[in-house]
Short mmCIF file of N, CA and C in Angstrom, two decimals:
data_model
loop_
_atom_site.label_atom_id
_atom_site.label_comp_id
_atom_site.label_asym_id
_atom_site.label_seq_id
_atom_site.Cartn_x
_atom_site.Cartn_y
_atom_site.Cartn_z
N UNK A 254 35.31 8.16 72.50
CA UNK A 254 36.47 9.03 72.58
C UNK A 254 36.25 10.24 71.69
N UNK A 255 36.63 11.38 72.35
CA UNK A 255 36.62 12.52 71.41
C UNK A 255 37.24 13.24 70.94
N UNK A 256 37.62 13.66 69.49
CA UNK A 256 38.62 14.21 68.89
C UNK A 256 38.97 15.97 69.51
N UNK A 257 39.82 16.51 69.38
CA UNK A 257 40.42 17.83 69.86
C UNK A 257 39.45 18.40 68.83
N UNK A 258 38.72 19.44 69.29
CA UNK A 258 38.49 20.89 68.59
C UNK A 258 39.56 21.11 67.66
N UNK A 259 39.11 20.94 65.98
CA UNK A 259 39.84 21.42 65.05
C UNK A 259 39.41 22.57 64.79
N UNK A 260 40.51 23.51 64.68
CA UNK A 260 40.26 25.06 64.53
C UNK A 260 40.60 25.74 62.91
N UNK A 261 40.89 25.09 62.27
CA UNK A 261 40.94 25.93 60.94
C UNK A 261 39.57 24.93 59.93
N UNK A 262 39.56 26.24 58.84
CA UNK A 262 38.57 25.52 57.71
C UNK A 262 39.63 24.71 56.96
N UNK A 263 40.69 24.65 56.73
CA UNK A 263 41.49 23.80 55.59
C UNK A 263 41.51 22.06 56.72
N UNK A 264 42.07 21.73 58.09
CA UNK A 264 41.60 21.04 58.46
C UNK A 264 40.21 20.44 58.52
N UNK A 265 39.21 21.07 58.60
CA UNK A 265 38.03 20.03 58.27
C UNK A 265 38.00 20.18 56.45
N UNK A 266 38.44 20.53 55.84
CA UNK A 266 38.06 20.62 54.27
C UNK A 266 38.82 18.95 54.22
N UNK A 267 39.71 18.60 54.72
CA UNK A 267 41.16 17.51 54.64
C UNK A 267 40.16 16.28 55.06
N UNK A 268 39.76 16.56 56.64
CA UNK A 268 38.83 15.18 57.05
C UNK A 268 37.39 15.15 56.39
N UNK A 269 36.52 15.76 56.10
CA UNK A 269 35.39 15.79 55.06
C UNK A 269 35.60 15.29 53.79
N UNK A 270 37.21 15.29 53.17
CA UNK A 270 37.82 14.84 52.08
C UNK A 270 37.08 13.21 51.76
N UNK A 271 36.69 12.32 53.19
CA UNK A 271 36.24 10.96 53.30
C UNK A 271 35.09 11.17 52.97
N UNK A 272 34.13 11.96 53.05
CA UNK A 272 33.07 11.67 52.12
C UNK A 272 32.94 12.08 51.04
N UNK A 273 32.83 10.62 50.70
CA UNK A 273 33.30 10.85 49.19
C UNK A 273 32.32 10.93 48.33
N UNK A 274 31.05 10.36 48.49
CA UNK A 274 29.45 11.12 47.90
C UNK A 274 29.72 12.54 47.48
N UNK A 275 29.89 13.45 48.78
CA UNK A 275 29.23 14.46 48.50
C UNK A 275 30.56 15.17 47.80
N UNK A 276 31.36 14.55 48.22
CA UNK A 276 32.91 15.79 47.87
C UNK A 276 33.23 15.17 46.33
N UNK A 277 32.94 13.86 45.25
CA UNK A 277 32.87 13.42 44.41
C UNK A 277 31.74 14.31 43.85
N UNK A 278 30.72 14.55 44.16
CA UNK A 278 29.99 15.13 43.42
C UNK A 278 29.89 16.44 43.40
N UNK A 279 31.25 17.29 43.87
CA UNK A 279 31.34 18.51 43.60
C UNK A 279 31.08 19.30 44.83
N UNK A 280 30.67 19.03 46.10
CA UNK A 280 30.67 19.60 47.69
C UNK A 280 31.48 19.90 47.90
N UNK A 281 31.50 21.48 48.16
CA UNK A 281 32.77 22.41 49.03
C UNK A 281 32.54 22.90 50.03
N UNK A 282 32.99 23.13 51.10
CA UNK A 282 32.42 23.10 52.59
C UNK A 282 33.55 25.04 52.72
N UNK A 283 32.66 25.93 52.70
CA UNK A 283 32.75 27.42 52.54
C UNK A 283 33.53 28.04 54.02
N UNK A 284 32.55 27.70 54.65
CA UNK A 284 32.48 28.60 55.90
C UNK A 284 32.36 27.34 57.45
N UNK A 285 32.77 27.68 58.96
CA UNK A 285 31.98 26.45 59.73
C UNK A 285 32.11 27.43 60.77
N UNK A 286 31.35 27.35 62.01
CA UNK A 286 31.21 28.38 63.21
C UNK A 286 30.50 27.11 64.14
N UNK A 287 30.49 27.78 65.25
CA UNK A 287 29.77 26.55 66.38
C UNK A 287 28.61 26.08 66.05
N UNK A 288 28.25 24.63 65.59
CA UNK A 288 27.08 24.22 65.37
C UNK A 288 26.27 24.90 63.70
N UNK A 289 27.24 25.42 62.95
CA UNK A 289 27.15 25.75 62.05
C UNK A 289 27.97 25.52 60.77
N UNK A 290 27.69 25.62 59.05
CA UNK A 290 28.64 24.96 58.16
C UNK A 290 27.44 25.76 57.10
N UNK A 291 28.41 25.98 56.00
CA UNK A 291 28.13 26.83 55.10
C UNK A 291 28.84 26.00 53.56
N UNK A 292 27.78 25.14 52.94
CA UNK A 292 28.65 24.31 52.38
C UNK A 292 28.01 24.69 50.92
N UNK A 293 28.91 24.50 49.47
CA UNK A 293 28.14 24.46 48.10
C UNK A 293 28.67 23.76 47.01
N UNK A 294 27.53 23.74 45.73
CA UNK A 294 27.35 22.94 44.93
C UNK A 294 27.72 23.77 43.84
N UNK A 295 28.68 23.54 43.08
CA UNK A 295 28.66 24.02 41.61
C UNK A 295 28.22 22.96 40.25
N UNK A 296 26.93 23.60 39.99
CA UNK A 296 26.12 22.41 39.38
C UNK A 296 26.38 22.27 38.05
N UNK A 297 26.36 20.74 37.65
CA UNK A 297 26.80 20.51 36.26
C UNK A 297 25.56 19.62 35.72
N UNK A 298 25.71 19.02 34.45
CA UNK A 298 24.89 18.11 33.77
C UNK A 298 24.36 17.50 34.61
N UNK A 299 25.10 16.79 35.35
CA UNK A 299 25.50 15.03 36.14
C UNK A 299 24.46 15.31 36.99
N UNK A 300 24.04 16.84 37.50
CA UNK A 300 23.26 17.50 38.93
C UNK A 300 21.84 17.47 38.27
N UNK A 301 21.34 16.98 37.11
CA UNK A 301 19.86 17.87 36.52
C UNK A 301 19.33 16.73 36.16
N UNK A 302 18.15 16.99 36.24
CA UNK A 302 17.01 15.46 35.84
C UNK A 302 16.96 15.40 33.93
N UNK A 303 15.76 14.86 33.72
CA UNK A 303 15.30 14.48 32.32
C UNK A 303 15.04 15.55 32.15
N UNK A 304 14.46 16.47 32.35
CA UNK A 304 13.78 17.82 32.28
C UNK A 304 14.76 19.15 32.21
N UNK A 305 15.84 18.60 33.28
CA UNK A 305 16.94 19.88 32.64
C UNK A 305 17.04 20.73 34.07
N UNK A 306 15.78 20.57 34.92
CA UNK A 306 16.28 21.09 36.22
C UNK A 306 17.03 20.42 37.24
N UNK A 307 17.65 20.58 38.49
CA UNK A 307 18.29 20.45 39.36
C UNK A 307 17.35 19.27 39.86
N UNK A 308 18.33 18.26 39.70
CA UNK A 308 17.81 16.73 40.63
C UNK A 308 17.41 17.07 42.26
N UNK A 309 16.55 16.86 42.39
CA UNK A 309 16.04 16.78 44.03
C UNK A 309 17.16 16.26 45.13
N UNK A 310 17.81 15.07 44.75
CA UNK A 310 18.67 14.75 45.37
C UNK A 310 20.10 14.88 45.68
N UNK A 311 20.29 16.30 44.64
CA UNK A 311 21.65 17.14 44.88
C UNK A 311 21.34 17.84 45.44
N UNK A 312 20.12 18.38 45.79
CA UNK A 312 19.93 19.23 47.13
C UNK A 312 19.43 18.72 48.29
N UNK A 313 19.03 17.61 48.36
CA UNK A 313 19.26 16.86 49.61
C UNK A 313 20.79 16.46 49.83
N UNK A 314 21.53 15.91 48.80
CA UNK A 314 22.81 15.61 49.46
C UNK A 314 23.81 16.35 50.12
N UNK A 315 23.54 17.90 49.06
CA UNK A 315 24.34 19.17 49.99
C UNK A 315 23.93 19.74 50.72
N UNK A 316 22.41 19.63 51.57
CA UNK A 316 22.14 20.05 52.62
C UNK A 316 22.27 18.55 53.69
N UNK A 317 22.74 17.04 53.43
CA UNK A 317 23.17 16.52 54.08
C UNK A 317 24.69 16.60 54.50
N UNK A 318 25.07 17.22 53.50
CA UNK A 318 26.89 17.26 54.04
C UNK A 318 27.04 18.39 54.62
N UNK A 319 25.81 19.91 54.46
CA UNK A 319 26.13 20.75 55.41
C UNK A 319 25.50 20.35 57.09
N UNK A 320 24.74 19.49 57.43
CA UNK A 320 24.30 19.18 58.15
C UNK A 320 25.21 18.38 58.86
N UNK A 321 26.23 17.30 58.17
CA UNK A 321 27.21 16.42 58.67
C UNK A 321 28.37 17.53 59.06
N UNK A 322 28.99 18.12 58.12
CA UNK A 322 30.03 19.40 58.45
C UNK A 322 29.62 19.76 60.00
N UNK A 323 28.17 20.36 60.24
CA UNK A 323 27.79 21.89 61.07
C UNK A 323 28.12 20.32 62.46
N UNK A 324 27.76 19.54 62.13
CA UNK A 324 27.11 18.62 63.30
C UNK A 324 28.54 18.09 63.83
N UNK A 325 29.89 17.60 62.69
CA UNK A 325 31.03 17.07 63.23
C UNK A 325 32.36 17.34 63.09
N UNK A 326 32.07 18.63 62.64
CA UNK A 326 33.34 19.45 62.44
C UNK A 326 34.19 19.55 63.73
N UNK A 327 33.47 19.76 64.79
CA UNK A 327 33.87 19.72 66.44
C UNK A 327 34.47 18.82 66.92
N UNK A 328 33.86 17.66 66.57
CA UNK A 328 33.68 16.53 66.99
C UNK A 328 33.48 15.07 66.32
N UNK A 329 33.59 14.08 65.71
CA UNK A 329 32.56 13.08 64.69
C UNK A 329 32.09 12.16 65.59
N UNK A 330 30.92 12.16 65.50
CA UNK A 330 30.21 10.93 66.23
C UNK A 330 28.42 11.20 65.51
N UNK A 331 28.38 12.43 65.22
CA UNK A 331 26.44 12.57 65.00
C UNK A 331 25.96 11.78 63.74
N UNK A 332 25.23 11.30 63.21
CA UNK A 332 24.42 10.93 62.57
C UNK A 332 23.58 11.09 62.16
N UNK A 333 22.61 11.32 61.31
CA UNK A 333 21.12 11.63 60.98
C UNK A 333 20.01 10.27 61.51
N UNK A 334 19.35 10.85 62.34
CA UNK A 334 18.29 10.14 62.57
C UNK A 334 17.00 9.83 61.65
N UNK A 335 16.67 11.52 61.27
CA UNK A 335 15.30 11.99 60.46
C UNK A 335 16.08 12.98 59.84
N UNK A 336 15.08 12.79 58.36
CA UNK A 336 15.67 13.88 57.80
C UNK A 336 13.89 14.34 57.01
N UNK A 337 14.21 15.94 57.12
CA UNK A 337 12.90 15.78 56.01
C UNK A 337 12.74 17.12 55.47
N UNK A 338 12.79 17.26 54.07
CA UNK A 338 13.01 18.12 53.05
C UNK A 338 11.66 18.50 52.28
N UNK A 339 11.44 19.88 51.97
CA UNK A 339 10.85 20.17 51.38
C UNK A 339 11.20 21.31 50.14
N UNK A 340 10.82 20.95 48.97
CA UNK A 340 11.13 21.87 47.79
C UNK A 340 10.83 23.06 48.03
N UNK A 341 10.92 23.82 47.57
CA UNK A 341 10.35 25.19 47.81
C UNK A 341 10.54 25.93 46.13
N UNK A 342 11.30 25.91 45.38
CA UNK A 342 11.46 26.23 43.72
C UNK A 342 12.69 25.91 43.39
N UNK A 343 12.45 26.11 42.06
CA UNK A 343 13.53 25.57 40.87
C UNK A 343 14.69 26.66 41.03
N UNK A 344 15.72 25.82 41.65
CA UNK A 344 17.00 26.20 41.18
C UNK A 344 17.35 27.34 40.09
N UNK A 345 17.61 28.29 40.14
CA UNK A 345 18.01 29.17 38.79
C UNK A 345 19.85 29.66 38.80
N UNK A 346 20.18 29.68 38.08
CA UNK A 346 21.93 30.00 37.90
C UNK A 346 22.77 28.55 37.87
N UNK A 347 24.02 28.87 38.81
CA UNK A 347 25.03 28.31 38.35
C UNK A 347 25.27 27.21 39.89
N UNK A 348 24.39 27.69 40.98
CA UNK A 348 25.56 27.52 42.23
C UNK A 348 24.22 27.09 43.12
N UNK A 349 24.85 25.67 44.21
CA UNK A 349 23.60 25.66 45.15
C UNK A 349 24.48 26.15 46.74
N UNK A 350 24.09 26.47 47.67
CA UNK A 350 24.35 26.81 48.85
C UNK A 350 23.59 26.30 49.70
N UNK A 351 23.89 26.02 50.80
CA UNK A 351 23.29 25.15 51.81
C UNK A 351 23.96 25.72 53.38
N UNK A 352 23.10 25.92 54.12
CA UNK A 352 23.12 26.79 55.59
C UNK A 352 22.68 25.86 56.74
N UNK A 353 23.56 24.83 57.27
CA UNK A 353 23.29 24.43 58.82
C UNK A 353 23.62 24.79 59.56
N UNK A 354 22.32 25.39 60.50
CA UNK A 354 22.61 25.83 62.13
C UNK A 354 21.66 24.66 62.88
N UNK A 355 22.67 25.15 63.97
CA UNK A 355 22.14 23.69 65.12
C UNK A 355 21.05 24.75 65.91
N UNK A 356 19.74 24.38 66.00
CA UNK A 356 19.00 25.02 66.71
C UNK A 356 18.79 24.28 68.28
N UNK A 357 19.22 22.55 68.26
CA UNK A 357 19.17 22.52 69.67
C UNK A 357 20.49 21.70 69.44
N UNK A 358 21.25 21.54 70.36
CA UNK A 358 22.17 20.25 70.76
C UNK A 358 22.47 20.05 72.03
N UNK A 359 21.99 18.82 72.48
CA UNK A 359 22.03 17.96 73.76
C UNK A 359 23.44 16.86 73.58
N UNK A 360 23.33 17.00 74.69
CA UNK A 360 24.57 15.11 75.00
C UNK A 360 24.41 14.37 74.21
N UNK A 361 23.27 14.04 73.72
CA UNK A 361 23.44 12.67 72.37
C UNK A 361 22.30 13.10 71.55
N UNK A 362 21.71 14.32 71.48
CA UNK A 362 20.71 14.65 70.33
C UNK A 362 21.09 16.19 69.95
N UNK A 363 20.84 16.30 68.44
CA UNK A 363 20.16 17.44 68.24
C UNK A 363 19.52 17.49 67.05
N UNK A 364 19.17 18.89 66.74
CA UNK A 364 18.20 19.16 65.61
C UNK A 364 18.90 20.57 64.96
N UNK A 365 18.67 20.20 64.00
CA UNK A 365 19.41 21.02 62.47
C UNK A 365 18.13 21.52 61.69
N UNK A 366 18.92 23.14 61.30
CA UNK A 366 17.89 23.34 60.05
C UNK A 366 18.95 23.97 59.13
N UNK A 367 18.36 23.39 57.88
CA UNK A 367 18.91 23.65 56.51
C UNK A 367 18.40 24.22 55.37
N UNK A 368 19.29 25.47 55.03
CA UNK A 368 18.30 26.13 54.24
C UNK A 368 19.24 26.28 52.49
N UNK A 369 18.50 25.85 51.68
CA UNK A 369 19.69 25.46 50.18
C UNK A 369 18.96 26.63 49.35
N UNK A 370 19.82 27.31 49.01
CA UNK A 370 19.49 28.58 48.09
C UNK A 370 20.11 28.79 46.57
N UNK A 371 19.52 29.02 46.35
CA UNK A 371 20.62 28.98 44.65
C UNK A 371 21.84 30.58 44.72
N UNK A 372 21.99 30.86 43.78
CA UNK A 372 23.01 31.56 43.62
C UNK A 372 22.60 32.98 43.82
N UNK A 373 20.87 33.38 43.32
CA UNK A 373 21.00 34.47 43.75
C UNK A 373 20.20 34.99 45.03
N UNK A 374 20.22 33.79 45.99
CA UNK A 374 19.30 33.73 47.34
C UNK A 374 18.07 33.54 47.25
N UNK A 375 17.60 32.78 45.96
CA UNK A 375 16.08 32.28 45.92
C UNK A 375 16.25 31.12 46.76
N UNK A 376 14.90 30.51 47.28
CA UNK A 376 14.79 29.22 48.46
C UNK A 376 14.65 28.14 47.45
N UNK A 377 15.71 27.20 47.85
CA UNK A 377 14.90 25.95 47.20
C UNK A 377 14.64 24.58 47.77
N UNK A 378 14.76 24.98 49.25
CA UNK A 378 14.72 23.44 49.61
C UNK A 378 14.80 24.41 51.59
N UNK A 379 13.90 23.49 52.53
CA UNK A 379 14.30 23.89 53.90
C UNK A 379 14.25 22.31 54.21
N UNK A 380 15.34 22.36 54.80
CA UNK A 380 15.39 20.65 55.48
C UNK A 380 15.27 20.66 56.96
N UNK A 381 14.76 19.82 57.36
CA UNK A 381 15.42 20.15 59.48
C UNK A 381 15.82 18.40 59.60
N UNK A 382 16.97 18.67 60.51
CA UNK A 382 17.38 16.66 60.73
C UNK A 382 17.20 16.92 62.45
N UNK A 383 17.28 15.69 62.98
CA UNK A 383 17.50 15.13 63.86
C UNK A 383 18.64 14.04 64.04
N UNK A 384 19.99 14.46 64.68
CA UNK A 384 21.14 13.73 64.53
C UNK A 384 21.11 13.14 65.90
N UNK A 385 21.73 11.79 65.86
CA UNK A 385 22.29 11.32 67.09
C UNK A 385 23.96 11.16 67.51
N UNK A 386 24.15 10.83 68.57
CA UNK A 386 25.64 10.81 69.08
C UNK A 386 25.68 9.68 68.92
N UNK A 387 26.86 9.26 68.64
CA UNK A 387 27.21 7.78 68.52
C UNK A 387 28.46 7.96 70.12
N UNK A 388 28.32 6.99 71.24
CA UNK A 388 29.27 6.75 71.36
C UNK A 388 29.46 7.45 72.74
#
């Protein structure tokens, strides 16, 4: 069964409210357009390794919740199939940003790319998923 096309950003900010990973750890979901979501990180201690830089896995998690946003903001049923991330540099400033566009979507597949930038548009991470439809 499929939910009505929700049309404002404060409605999906309300149902995204359930994940609670990413929205507990500080995920704000910016912007959303067809097959697209513009989501970010305002990074604290809790976000940085032994070393003092940005944990690997706060930028996988906010390019997974912009990927979940872009993929079920429309609709909820997609899932991540594959996911696969690559670093690209160290985080610098205050802020992470994360960019999913749907480059294909079929009836029960598509494919996402994600691009997580720090604050002043340096690259630090390109992800691409493969989501499925549930349902």
């Amino acid at each position: 069964m499929k939910e009505a096309q929700i049309k404002t950003l404060e409605e999906v900010k309300k149902i995204f409210e359930n994940d609670r990973f990413a929205t507990e750890n500080g995920m704000v979901i910016e912007e959303i357009g067809d097959g697209y979501a513009r989501c970010s990180l305002l990074l604290a201690d809790r976000h940085r390794n032994a070393m003092g830089a940005v944990m690997g896995g706060a930028s996988f998690t906010l390019a997974d919740f912009a990927f979940a946003v872009a993929a079920n903001w429309q609709g909820v049923g997609m899932v991540s199939l594959s996911s696969n991330i690559t670093y690209l540099g160290a985080a610098k400033g205050e802020r992470l940003i994360a960019e999913a566009v749907c480059v294909k979507g079929g009836r029960s597949t598509g494919y996402y790319r994600i691009e997580v930038r720090d604050e002043s548009g340096n690259p630090v991470a390109a992800v691409t998923t493969t989501g499925f439809r549930k349902g």
